[in-house]
PDB file of N, CA and C in Angstrom:
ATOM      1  N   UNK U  26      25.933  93.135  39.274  1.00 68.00           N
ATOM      2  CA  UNK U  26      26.518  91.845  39.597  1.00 68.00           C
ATOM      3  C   UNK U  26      27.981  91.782  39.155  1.00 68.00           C
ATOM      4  N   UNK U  27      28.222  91.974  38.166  1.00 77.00           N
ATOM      5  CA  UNK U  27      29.670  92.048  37.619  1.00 77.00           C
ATOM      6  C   UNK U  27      30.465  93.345  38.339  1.00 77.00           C
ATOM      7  N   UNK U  28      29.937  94.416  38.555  1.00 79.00           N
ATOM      8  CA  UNK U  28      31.115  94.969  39.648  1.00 79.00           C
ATOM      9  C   UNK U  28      31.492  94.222  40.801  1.00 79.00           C
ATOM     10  N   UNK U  29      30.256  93.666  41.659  1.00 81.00           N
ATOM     11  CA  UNK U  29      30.576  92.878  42.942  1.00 81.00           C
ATOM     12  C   UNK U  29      31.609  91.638  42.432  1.00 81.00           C
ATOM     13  N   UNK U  30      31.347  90.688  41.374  1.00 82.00           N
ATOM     14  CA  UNK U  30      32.536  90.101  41.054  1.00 82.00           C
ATOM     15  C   UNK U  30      34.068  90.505  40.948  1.00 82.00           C
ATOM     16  N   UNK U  31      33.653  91.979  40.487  1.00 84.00           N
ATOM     17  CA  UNK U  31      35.260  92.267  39.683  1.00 84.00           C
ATOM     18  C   UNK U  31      35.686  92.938  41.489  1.00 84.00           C
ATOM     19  N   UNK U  32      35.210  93.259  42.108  1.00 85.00           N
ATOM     20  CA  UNK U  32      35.497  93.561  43.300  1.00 85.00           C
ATOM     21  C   UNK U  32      36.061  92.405  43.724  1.00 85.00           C
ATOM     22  N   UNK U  33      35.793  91.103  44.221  1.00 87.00           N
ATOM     23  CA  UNK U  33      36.113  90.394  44.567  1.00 87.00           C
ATOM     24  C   UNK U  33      37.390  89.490  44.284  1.00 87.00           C
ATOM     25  N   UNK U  34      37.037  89.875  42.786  1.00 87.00           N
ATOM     26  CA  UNK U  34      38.341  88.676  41.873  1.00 87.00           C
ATOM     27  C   UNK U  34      39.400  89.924  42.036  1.00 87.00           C
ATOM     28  N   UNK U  35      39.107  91.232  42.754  1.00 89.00           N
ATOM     29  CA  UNK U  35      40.448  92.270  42.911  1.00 89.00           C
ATOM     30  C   UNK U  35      41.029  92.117  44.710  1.00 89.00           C
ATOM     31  N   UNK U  36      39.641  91.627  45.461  1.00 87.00           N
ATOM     32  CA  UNK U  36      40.040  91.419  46.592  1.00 87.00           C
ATOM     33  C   UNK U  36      41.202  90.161  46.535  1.00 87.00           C
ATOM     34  N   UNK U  37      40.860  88.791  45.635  1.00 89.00           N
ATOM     35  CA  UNK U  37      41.311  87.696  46.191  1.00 89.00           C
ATOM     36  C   UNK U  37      43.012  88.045  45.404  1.00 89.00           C
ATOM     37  N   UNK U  38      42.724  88.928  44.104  1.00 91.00           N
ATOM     38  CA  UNK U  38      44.332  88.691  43.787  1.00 91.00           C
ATOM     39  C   UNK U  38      45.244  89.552  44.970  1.00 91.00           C
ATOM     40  N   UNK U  39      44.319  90.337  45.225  1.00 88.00           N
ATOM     41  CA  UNK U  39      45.362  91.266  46.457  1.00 88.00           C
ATOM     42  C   UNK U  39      46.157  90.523  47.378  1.00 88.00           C
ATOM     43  N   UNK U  40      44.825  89.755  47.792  1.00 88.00           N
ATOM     44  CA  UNK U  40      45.563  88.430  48.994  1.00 88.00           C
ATOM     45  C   UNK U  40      46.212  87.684  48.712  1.00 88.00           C
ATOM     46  N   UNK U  41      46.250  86.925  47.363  1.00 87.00           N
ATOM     47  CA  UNK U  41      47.159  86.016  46.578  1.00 87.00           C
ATOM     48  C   UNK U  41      48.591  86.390  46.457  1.00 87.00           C
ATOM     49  N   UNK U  42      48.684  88.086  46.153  1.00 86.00           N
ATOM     50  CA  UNK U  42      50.070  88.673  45.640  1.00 86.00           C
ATOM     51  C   UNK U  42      50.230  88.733  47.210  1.00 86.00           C
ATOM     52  N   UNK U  43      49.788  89.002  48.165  1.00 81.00           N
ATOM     53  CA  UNK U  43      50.317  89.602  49.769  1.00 81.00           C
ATOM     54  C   UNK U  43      50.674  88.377  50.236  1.00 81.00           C
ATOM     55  N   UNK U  44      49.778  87.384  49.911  1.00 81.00           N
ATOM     56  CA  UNK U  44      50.769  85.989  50.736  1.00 81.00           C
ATOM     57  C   UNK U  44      51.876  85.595  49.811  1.00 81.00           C
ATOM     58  N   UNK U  45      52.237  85.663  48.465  1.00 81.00           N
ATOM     59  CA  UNK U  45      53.026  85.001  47.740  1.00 81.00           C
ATOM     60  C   UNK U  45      54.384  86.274  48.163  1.00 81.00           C
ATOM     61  N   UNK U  46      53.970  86.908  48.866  1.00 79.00           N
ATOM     62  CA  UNK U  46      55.078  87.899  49.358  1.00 79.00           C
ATOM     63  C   UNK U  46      55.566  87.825  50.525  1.00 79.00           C
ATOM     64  N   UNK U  47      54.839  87.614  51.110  1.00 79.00           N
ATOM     65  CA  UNK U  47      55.184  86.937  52.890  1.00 79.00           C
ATOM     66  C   UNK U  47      55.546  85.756  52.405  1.00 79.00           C
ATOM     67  N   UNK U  48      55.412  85.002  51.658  1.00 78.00           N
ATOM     68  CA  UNK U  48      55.799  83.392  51.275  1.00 78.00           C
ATOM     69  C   UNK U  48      57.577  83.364  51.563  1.00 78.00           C
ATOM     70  N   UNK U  49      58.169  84.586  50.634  1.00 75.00           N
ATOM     71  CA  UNK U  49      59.449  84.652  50.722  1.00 75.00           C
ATOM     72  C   UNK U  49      60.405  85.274  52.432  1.00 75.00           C
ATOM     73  N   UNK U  50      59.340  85.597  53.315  1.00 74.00           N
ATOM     74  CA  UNK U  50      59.820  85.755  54.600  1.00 74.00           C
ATOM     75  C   UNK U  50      60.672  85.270  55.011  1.00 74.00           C
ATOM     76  N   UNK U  51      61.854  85.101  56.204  1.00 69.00           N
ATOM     77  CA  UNK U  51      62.034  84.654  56.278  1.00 69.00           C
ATOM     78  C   UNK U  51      62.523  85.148  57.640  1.00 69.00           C
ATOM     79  N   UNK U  52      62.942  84.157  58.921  1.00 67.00           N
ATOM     80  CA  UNK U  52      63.062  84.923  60.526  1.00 67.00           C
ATOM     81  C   UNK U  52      64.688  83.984  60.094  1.00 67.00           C
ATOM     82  N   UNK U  53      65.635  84.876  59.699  1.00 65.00           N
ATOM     83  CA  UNK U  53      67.203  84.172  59.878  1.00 65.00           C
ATOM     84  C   UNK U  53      67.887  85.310  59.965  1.00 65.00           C
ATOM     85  N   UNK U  54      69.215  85.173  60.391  1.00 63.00           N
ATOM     86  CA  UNK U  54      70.053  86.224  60.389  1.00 63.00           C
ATOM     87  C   UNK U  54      71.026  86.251  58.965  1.00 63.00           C
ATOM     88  N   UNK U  55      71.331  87.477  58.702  1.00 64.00           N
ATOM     89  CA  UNK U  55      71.378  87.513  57.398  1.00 64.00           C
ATOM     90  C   UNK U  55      73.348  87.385  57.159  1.00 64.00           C
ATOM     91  N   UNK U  56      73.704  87.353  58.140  1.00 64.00           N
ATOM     92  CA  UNK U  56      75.024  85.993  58.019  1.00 64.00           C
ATOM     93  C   UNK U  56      75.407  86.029  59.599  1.00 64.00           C
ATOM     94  N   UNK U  57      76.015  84.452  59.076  1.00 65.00           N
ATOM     95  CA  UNK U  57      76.209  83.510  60.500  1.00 65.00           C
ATOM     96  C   UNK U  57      77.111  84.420  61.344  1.00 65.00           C
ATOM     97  N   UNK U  58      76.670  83.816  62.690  1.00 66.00           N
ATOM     98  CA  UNK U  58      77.581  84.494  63.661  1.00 66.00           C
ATOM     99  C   UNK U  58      78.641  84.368  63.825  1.00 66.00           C
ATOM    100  N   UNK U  59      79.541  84.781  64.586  1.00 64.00           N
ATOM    101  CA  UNK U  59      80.540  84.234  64.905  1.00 64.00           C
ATOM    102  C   UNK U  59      81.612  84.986  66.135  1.00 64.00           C
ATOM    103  N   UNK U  60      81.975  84.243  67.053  1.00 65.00           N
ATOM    104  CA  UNK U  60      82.491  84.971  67.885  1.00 65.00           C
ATOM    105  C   UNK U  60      83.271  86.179  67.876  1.00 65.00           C
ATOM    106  N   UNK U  61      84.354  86.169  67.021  1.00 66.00           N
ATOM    107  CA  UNK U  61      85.074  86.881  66.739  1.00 66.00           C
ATOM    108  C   UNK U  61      84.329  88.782  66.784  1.00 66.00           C
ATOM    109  N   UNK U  62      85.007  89.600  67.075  1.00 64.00           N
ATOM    110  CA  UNK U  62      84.337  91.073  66.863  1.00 64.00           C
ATOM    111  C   UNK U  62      84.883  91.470  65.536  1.00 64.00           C
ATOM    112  N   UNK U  63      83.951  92.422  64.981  1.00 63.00           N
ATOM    113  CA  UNK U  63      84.507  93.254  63.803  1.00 63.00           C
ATOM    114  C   UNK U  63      85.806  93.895  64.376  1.00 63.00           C
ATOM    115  N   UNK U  64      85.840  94.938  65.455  1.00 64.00           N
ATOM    116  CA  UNK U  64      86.937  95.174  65.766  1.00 64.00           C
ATOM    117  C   UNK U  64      88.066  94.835  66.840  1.00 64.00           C
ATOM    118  N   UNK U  65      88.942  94.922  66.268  1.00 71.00           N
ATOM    119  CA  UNK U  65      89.617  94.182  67.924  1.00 71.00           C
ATOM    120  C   UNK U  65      89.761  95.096  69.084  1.00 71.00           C
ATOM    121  N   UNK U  66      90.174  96.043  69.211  1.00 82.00           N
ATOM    122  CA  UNK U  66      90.077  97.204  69.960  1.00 82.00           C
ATOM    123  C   UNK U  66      89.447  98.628  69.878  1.00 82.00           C
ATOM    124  N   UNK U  67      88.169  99.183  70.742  1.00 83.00           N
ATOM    125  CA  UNK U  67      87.401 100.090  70.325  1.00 83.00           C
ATOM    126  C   UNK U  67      88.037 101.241  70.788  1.00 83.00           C
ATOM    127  N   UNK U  68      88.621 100.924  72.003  1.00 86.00           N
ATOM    128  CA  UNK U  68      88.908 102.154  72.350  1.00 86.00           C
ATOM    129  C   UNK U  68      90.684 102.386  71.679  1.00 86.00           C
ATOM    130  N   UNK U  69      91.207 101.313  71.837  1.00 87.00           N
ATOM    131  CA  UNK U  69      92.848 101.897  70.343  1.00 87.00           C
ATOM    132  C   UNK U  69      92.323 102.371  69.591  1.00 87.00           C
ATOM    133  N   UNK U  70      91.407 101.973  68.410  1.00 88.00           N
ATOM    134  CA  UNK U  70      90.784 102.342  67.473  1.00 88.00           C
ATOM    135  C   UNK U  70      90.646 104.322  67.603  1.00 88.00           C
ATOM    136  N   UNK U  71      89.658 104.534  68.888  1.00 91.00           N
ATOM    137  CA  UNK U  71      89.202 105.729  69.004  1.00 91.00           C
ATOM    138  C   UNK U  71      90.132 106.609  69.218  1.00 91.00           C
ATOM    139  N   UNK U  72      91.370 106.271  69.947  1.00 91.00           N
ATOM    140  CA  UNK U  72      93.074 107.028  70.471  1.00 91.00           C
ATOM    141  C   UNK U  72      93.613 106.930  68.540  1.00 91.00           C
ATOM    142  N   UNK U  73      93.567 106.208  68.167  1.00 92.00           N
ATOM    143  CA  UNK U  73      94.218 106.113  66.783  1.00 92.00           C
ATOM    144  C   UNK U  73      93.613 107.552  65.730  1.00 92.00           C
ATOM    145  N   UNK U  74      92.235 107.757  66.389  1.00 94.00           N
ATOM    146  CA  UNK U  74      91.365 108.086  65.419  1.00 94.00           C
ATOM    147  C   UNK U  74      91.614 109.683  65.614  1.00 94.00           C
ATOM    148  N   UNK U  75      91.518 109.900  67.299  1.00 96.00           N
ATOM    149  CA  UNK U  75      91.721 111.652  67.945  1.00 96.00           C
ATOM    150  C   UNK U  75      93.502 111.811  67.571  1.00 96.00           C
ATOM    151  N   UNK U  76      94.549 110.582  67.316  1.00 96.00           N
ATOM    152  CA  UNK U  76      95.900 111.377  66.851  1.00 96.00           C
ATOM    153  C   UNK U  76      95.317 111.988  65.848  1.00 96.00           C
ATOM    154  N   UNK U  77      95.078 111.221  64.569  1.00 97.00           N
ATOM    155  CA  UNK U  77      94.800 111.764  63.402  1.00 97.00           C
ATOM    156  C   UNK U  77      93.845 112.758  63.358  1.00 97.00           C
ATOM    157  N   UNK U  78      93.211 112.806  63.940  1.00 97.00           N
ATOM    158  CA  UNK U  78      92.662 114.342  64.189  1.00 97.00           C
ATOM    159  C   UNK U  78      93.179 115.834  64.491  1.00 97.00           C
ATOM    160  N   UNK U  79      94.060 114.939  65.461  1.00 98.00           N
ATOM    161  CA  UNK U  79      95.015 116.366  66.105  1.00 98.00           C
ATOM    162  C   UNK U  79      95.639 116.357  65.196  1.00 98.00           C
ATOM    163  N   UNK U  80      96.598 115.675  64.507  1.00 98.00           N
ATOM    164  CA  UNK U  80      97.567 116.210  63.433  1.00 98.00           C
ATOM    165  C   UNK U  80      97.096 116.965  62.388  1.00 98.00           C
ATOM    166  N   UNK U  81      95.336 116.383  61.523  1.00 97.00           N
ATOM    167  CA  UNK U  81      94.497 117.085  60.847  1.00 97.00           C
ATOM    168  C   UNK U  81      94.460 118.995  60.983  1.00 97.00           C
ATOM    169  N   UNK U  82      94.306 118.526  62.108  1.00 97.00           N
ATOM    170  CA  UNK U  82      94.241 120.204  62.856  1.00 97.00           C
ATOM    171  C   UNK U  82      95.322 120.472  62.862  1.00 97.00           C
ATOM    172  N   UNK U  83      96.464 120.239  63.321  1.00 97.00           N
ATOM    173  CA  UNK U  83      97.887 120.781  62.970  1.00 97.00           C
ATOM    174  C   UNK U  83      97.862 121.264  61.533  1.00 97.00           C
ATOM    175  N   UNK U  84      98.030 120.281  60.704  1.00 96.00           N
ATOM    176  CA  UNK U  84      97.835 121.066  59.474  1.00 96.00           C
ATOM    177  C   UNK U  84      96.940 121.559  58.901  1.00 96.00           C
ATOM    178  N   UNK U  85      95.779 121.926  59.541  1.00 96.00           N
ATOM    179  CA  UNK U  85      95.122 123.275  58.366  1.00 96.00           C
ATOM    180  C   UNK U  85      95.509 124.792  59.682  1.00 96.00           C
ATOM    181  N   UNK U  86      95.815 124.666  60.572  1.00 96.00           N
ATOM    182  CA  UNK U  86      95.936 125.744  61.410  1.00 96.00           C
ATOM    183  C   UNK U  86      97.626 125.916  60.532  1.00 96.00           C
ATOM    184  N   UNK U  87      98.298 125.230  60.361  1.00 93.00           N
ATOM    185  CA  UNK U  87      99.310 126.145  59.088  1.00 93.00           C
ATOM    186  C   UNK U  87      99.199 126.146  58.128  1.00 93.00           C
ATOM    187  N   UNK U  88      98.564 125.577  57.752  1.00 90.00           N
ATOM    188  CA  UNK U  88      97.763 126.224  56.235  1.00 90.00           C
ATOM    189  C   UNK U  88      97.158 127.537  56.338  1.00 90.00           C
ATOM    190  N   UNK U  89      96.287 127.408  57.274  1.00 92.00           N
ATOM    191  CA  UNK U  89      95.574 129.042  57.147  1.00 92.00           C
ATOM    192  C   UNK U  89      96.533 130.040  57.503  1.00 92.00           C
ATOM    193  N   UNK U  90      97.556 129.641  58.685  1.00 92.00           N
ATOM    194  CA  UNK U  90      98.984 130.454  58.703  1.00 92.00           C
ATOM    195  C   UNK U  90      99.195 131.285  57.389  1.00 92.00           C
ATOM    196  N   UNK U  91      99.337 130.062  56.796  1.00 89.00           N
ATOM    197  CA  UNK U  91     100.319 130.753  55.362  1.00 89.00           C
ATOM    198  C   UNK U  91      99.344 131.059  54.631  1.00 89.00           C
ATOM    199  N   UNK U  92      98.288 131.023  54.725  1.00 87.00           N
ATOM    200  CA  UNK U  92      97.107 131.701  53.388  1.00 87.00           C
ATOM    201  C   UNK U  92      97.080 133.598  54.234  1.00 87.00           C
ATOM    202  N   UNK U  93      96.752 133.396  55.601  1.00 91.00           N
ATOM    203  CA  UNK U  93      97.010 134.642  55.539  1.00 91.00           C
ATOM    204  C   UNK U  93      98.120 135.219  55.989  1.00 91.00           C
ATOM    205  N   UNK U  94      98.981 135.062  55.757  1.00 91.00           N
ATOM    206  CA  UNK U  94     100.102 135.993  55.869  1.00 91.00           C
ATOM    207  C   UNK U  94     100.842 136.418  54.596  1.00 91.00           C
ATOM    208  N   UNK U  95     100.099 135.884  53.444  1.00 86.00           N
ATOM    209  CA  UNK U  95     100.005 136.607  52.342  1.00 86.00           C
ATOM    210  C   UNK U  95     101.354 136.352  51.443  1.00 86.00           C
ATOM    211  N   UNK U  96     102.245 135.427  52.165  1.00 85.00           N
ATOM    212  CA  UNK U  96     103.401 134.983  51.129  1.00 85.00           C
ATOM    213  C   UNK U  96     102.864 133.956  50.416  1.00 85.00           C
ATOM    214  N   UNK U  97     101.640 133.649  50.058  1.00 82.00           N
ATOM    215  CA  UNK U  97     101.746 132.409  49.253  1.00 82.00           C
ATOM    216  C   UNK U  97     101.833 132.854  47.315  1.00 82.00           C
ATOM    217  N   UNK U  98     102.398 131.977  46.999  1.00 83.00           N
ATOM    218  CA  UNK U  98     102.393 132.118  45.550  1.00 83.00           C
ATOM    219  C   UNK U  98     101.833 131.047  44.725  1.00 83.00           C
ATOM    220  N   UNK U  99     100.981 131.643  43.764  1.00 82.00           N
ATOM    221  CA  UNK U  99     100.163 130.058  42.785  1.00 82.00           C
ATOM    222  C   UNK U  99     100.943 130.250  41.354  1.00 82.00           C
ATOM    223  N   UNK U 100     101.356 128.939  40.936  1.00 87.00           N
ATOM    224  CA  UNK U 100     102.126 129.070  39.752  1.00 87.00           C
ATOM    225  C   UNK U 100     101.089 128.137  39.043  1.00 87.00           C
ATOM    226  N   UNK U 101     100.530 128.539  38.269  1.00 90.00           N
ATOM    227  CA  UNK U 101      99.965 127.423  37.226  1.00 90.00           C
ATOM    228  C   UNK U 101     100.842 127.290  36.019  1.00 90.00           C
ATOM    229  N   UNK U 102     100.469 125.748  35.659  1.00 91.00           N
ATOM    230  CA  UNK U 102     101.585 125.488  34.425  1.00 91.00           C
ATOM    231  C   UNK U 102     100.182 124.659  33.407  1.00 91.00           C
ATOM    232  N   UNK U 103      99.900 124.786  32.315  1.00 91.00           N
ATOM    233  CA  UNK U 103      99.614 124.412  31.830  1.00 91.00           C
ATOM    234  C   UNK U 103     100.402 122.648  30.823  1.00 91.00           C
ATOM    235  N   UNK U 104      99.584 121.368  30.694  1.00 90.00           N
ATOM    236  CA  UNK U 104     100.060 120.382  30.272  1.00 90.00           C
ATOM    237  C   UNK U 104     100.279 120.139  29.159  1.00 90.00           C
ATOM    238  N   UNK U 105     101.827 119.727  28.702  1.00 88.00           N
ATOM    239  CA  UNK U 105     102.147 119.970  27.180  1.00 88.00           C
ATOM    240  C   UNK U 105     101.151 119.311  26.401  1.00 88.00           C
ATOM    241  N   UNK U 106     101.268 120.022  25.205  1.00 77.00           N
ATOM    242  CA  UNK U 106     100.377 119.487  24.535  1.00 77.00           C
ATOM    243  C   UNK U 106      99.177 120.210  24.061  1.00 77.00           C
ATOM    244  N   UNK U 107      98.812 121.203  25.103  1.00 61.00           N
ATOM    245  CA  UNK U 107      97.835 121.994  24.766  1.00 61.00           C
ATOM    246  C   UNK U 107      97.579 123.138  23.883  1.00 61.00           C
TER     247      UNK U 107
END
């Protein structure tokens, strides 16, 4: 008899904690609308985005230039104090 209870008093808290959880539901949008767009132009945006790309690529294609053509020089300096 007391398992079938403790079964039960485990069924009803289950349901108790599952609705007191759906309790906090809620069907809203999670901020107001508003006409306005995040961006103003998608496609400037995307032309803005492929310059900086191409220039990106400009500079590591001379970077790797100068890594291999073997004139580069590394000077380390250590910071006074040390």
């Amino acid at each position: 008899m007391s398992k079938c209870l403790s079964r039960w008093a485990t069924l009803v808290a289950l349901n108790v904690a599952c609705l007191g959880v759906l309790g906090f539901y809620r069907s809203t949008d999670a901020a107001p609308r508003s006409d306005n767009q995040p961006f103003a132009n998608a496609v400037e945006q995307r032309m803005e985005m492929i310059r900086e790309l191409k220039q990106m690529n400009a500079l590591l294609r001379e970077q790797n230039a100068l890594l291999r053509s073997g004139k580069l020089q590394v000077v380390v300096t250590l910071p006074q104090g040390s």
